[in-house]
Short mmCIF file of C-alpha atoms in Angstrom, two decimals:
data_model
loop_
_atom_site.label_atom_id
_atom_site.label_comp_id
_atom_site.label_asym_id
_atom_site.label_seq_id
_atom_site.Cartn_x
_atom_site.Cartn_y
_atom_site.Cartn_z
CA MET D 1 0.00 0.00 0.00
CA GLY D 2 1.39 3.42 -0.95
CA ASP D 3 1.69 6.36 1.39
CA GLY D 4 -1.50 7.94 0.05
CA SER D 5 -3.51 4.80 0.69
CA ALA D 6 -2.03 4.47 4.16
CA CYS D 7 -3.06 8.03 5.03
CA ARG D 8 -6.59 7.38 3.79
CA ALA D 9 -6.74 4.15 5.79
CA ARG D 10 -5.75 5.99 8.95
CA ALA D 11 -8.33 8.69 8.27
CA LEU D 12 -11.12 6.19 7.69
CA GLU D 13 -10.27 4.21 10.79
CA LEU D 14 -9.43 7.04 13.19
CA LEU D 15 -12.03 9.63 12.27
CA PRO D 16 -15.29 7.64 12.02
CA GLY D 17 -18.49 9.56 11.45
CA GLU D 18 -16.80 12.80 10.34
CA VAL D 19 -17.14 14.33 6.89
CA ALA D 20 -13.95 14.93 4.94
CA GLY D 21 -14.20 18.39 3.37
CA PRO D 22 -17.45 20.03 2.23
CA PRO D 23 -20.60 17.92 2.44
CA LEU D 24 -21.35 15.96 -0.72
CA GLU D 25 -24.80 16.27 -2.25
CA GLY D 26 -26.98 13.84 -4.15
CA PHE D 27 -26.66 10.64 -2.13
CA GLU D 28 -29.60 8.26 -2.40
CA VAL D 29 -30.19 5.02 -0.53
CA ALA D 30 -32.07 1.94 -1.70
CA TYR D 31 -33.08 -0.73 0.79
CA VAL D 32 -35.54 -3.57 1.39
CA ASP D 33 -37.64 -3.59 4.53
CA PRO D 34 -38.27 -6.83 6.50
CA GLY D 35 -41.52 -7.33 4.59
CA GLY D 36 -39.76 -7.28 1.22
CA THR D 37 -40.84 -3.80 0.09
CA GLU D 38 -38.15 -1.87 -1.80
CA PHE D 39 -37.49 1.83 -1.21
CA ARG D 40 -35.17 4.43 -2.75
CA ARG D 41 -34.90 7.73 -0.90
CA PRO D 42 -32.52 10.66 -0.39
CA LEU D 43 -29.90 9.93 2.25
CA ALA D 44 -31.21 12.70 4.50
CA ASP D 45 -34.59 10.92 4.71
CA VAL D 46 -33.31 7.54 5.91
CA TRP D 47 -31.14 8.37 8.93
CA ALA D 48 -33.78 6.88 11.27
CA VAL D 49 -34.48 3.71 9.26
CA ARG D 50 -33.78 0.52 11.23
CA PHE D 51 -31.24 -0.88 8.82
CA GLU D 52 -30.33 -3.52 11.38
CA ASP D 53 -33.66 -5.13 10.42
CA ALA D 54 -33.34 -4.60 6.65
CA ALA D 55 -33.22 -7.52 4.25
CA PRO D 56 -30.03 -7.90 2.15
CA VAL D 57 -30.17 -5.83 -1.03
CA ARG D 58 -28.32 -8.50 -2.97
CA THR D 59 -28.03 -12.26 -2.78
CA PHE D 60 -25.03 -14.21 -1.53
CA ALA D 61 -24.00 -15.96 -4.72
CA SER D 62 -22.57 -19.47 -4.62
CA TYR D 63 -21.10 -21.12 -7.69
CA LYS D 64 -18.49 -23.67 -8.68
CA GLY D 65 -14.95 -22.34 -8.61
CA GLN D 66 -15.65 -19.15 -6.68
CA ARG D 67 -12.78 -17.87 -4.52
CA ASN D 68 -14.85 -16.52 -1.63
CA PHE D 69 -16.96 -18.57 0.75
CA PRO D 70 -20.46 -17.18 1.45
CA GLY D 71 -22.69 -18.50 4.19
CA LEU D 72 -24.99 -17.74 7.11
CA TRP D 73 -24.01 -16.98 10.70
CA TRP D 74 -26.56 -17.72 13.41
CA SER D 75 -26.42 -14.61 15.56
CA SER D 76 -27.30 -14.77 19.24
CA THR D 77 -27.72 -10.99 19.11
CA VAL D 78 -30.56 -11.03 16.57
CA GLY D 79 -31.79 -14.59 17.18
CA GLY D 80 -31.47 -15.42 13.49
CA HIS D 81 -29.10 -15.71 10.57
CA VAL D 82 -26.86 -12.96 9.17
CA GLY D 83 -25.37 -13.59 5.73
CA TYR D 84 -21.74 -13.11 4.76
CA GLU D 85 -19.85 -13.21 1.47
CA SER D 86 -16.41 -14.26 2.71
CA TRP D 87 -14.69 -15.69 5.74
CA LEU D 88 -13.38 -12.21 6.49
CA GLU D 89 -16.96 -10.93 6.69
CA ARG D 90 -17.91 -13.96 8.78
CA ASP D 91 -15.22 -13.13 11.32
CA HIS D 92 -16.43 -9.55 11.61
CA VAL D 93 -20.07 -10.65 11.92
CA MET D 94 -18.93 -13.00 14.70
CA LEU D 95 -17.06 -10.19 16.49
CA LEU D 96 -20.11 -7.92 16.25
CA ASP D 97 -22.22 -10.75 17.65
CA PHE D 98 -19.76 -11.03 20.55
CA ASP D 99 -19.76 -7.27 21.23
CA PRO D 100 -22.10 -6.61 24.19
CA SER D 101 -22.83 -3.07 22.99
CA VAL D 102 -24.26 -4.31 19.66
CA VAL D 103 -28.03 -4.96 19.62
CA GLY D 104 -28.64 -5.41 15.89
CA ILE D 105 -26.71 -6.64 12.84
CA SER D 106 -27.53 -6.87 9.14
CA SER D 107 -25.53 -7.64 6.01
CA GLN D 108 -25.70 -5.87 2.63
CA PRO D 109 -28.09 -3.39 4.32
CA PHE D 110 -28.51 -0.86 1.49
CA TRP D 111 -27.30 0.47 -1.84
CA LEU D 112 -25.73 3.91 -1.77
CA PHE D 113 -25.99 5.91 -5.03
CA TRP D 114 -24.17 9.10 -6.03
CA ARG D 115 -22.50 10.77 -9.02
CA SER D 116 -18.78 11.08 -9.51
CA GLU D 117 -17.09 14.39 -10.32
CA ALA D 118 -17.35 13.38 -13.98
CA GLY D 119 -21.12 12.97 -13.60
CA ARG D 120 -21.08 9.18 -13.81
CA GLY D 121 -23.51 7.24 -11.64
CA VAL D 122 -21.80 5.20 -8.92
CA SER D 123 -23.24 2.69 -6.47
CA HIS D 124 -21.93 0.73 -3.50
CA ALA D 125 -23.45 -1.73 -1.04
CA PRO D 126 -21.57 -1.76 2.29
CA ASP D 127 -21.01 -5.16 3.85
CA LEU D 128 -22.49 -4.73 7.32
CA PHE D 129 -24.64 -2.47 9.48
CA ALA D 130 -24.70 -2.63 13.28
CA ARG D 131 -26.79 -0.83 15.88
CA ARG D 132 -25.45 -0.20 19.35
CA ASP D 133 -27.42 -0.13 22.58
CA ASP D 134 -27.07 3.67 22.76
CA GLY D 135 -28.82 4.04 19.39
CA THR D 136 -25.69 4.88 17.39
CA ALA D 137 -24.88 2.98 14.21
CA VAL D 138 -21.81 1.75 12.38
CA VAL D 139 -21.48 0.88 8.68
CA ILE D 140 -18.70 -1.57 7.87
CA ASP D 141 -16.81 -2.52 4.72
CA CYS D 142 -14.55 -5.58 4.91
CA ARG D 143 -11.61 -5.66 2.53
CA PRO D 144 -8.07 -6.99 3.04
CA ALA D 145 -5.52 -4.17 2.85
CA GLU D 146 -3.72 -5.76 -0.10
CA ARG D 147 -6.95 -5.88 -2.14
CA ARG D 148 -7.98 -2.22 -1.83
CA LYS D 149 -7.76 -0.79 -5.34
CA PRO D 150 -8.09 2.90 -6.32
CA ARG D 151 -11.68 2.46 -7.48
CA ASP D 152 -12.46 0.80 -4.13
CA TRP D 153 -10.94 3.73 -2.22
CA ALA D 154 -13.19 6.13 -4.11
CA LYS D 155 -16.26 4.16 -2.98
CA PHE D 156 -15.04 3.78 0.59
CA GLU D 157 -14.35 7.50 0.89
CA ALA D 158 -17.75 8.41 -0.56
CA THR D 159 -19.42 5.99 1.85
CA TRP D 160 -17.47 7.50 4.72
CA ALA D 161 -18.63 10.98 3.74
CA ALA D 162 -22.24 9.81 3.38
CA CYS D 163 -22.18 8.17 6.81
CA GLY D 164 -20.82 11.36 8.31
CA GLN D 165 -23.79 13.31 6.96
CA VAL D 166 -26.28 11.22 8.95
CA GLY D 167 -24.15 10.61 12.04
CA TRP D 168 -23.15 7.01 11.40
CA GLU D 169 -19.68 5.69 12.08
CA PHE D 170 -17.89 4.13 9.10
CA ARG D 171 -15.25 1.43 9.44
CA LEU D 172 -13.05 -0.03 6.75
CA VAL D 173 -11.67 -3.25 8.24
CA GLY D 174 -9.25 -5.95 7.21
CA ALA D 175 -8.18 -9.12 8.98
CA PRO D 176 -8.86 -8.91 12.74
CA ASP D 177 -6.42 -10.06 15.39
CA ALA D 178 -5.86 -13.80 14.88
CA ILE D 179 -5.77 -14.75 18.57
CA THR D 180 -8.94 -12.83 19.33
CA VAL D 181 -10.69 -14.48 16.40
CA ARG D 182 -9.65 -17.97 17.53
CA ASN D 183 -10.80 -17.34 21.10
CA VAL D 184 -14.13 -15.81 20.10
CA ARG D 185 -14.71 -18.56 17.52
CA TRP D 186 -14.27 -21.15 20.29
CA LEU D 187 -16.69 -19.31 22.60
CA SER D 188 -19.16 -18.88 19.74
CA GLY D 189 -19.67 -22.64 19.76
CA TYR D 190 -21.49 -22.10 23.05
CA ARG D 191 -23.42 -18.97 22.11
CA HIS D 192 -26.86 -20.57 21.97
CA PRO D 193 -29.00 -19.99 25.09
CA ARG D 194 -29.37 -23.76 25.54
CA HIS D 195 -25.88 -23.76 27.05
CA ARG D 196 -27.01 -21.64 29.99
CA VAL D 197 -27.86 -24.37 32.47
CA ASP D 198 -28.95 -23.57 36.01
CA PRO D 199 -27.91 -24.03 38.74
CA LEU D 200 -24.45 -24.40 37.14
CA ALA D 201 -24.55 -20.84 35.82
CA VAL D 202 -25.25 -19.50 39.32
CA LEU D 203 -22.48 -21.63 40.81
CA LEU D 204 -19.98 -20.36 38.21
CA LEU D 205 -20.87 -16.74 38.85
CA GLU D 206 -20.29 -17.34 42.54
CA ALA D 207 -17.03 -19.23 41.90
CA PHE D 208 -15.59 -16.39 39.83
CA ALA D 209 -16.74 -13.60 42.14
CA GLU D 210 -12.99 -13.19 42.64
CA PRO D 211 -10.65 -13.72 39.66
CA LEU D 212 -9.53 -17.34 39.28
CA PRO D 213 -7.84 -19.55 36.67
CA LEU D 214 -10.48 -20.93 34.31
CA LEU D 215 -10.20 -24.61 35.23
CA ASP D 216 -9.92 -23.95 38.99
CA GLY D 217 -13.19 -22.04 38.96
CA ALA D 218 -14.88 -24.67 36.82
CA GLU D 219 -13.91 -27.40 39.28
CA LEU D 220 -15.39 -25.39 42.15
CA ALA D 221 -18.75 -25.52 40.36
CA GLY D 222 -18.70 -29.25 39.62
CA ASP D 223 -17.56 -31.78 37.04
CA PRO D 224 -15.69 -29.81 34.33
CA VAL D 225 -17.26 -31.98 31.61
CA ALA D 226 -20.66 -30.58 32.54
CA VAL D 227 -19.50 -27.18 33.73
CA LEU D 228 -17.21 -25.98 30.92
CA PRO D 229 -19.94 -25.55 28.25
CA VAL D 230 -21.85 -23.34 30.68
CA LEU D 231 -18.68 -21.41 31.55
CA PHE D 232 -17.93 -20.77 27.88
CA HIS D 233 -21.50 -19.56 27.36
CA LEU D 234 -21.15 -17.11 30.25
CA LEU D 235 -17.91 -15.84 28.68
CA TRP D 236 -19.78 -15.37 25.40
CA THR D 237 -22.53 -13.38 27.12
CA HIS D 238 -19.92 -11.37 29.11
CA GLU D 239 -21.40 -12.36 32.45
CA LEU D 240 -17.91 -13.74 33.00
CA VAL D 241 -14.94 -12.05 31.37
CA MET D 242 -11.39 -12.84 30.32
CA ASP D 243 -8.75 -11.27 28.10
CA VAL D 244 -9.55 -12.68 24.63
CA SER D 245 -6.43 -11.09 23.13
CA VAL D 246 -4.25 -13.85 24.64
CA PRO D 247 -4.69 -17.60 24.00
CA LEU D 248 -7.43 -19.26 26.01
CA HIS D 249 -6.17 -22.09 28.25
CA ALA D 250 -6.77 -23.71 31.62
CA GLU D 251 -4.88 -20.97 33.46
CA SER D 252 -6.70 -18.05 31.77
CA VAL D 253 -7.89 -15.66 34.47
CA VAL D 254 -11.66 -15.39 34.55
CA SER D 255 -13.70 -13.02 36.68
CA SER D 256 -17.26 -11.85 37.09
CA ALA D 257 -18.28 -8.86 35.00
CA ARG D 258 -19.72 -7.41 38.21
CA GLU D 259 -16.23 -7.54 39.70
CA LEU D 260 -14.99 -5.28 36.90
#
């Protein structure tokens, strides 16, 4: 990546929700509501639309020989499936699902339309939309750094400017931290509410009232074979917490979220 691209990357990542330069005019947004009705409206008229509930504006194609791997992620946040077009998108959907501040997630939430300086019509569908518990929103594009071409940068920067006009954060993301992804992927196997089993959940919360190594606390609550799935679920729901940026193991320090 050249110096210019690096500067733009830093701007997009470090100044979310701000407009670069004078406001751009002429943005329109097309989306599909949960009932399947299609709309196309000026950007200024859609700032309050619940895009976290919108249907995808395009399908997740699957065909022989394709290089990306689309699929569906069952989200404990929304209680249903969220589509993705690549494993990179899947990892970011998973991390949003793990984020306790996120209350809604959708993929391919809308088409954004505008005209280039040359007057040519341009369109772009961001990858993800997330709603936080404070009502704020974030629009996300997932693209590995080495695959960001000049025409992509033009679309990302326009999307960033559009988001700034309606108070949304914009993120351009690449590969997330590998250790965090591995840890959260392991915990995600226990994300379904069926893994919250009482009274084991209560016993675990009591065991980790003070920080303890993971296995020590599990053994205080009972047979680890029965207890560990419940413990991992409580880590997923953030009722128990640990540092997911370091490898998860038997000595990982776990504590109650209330302790923090």
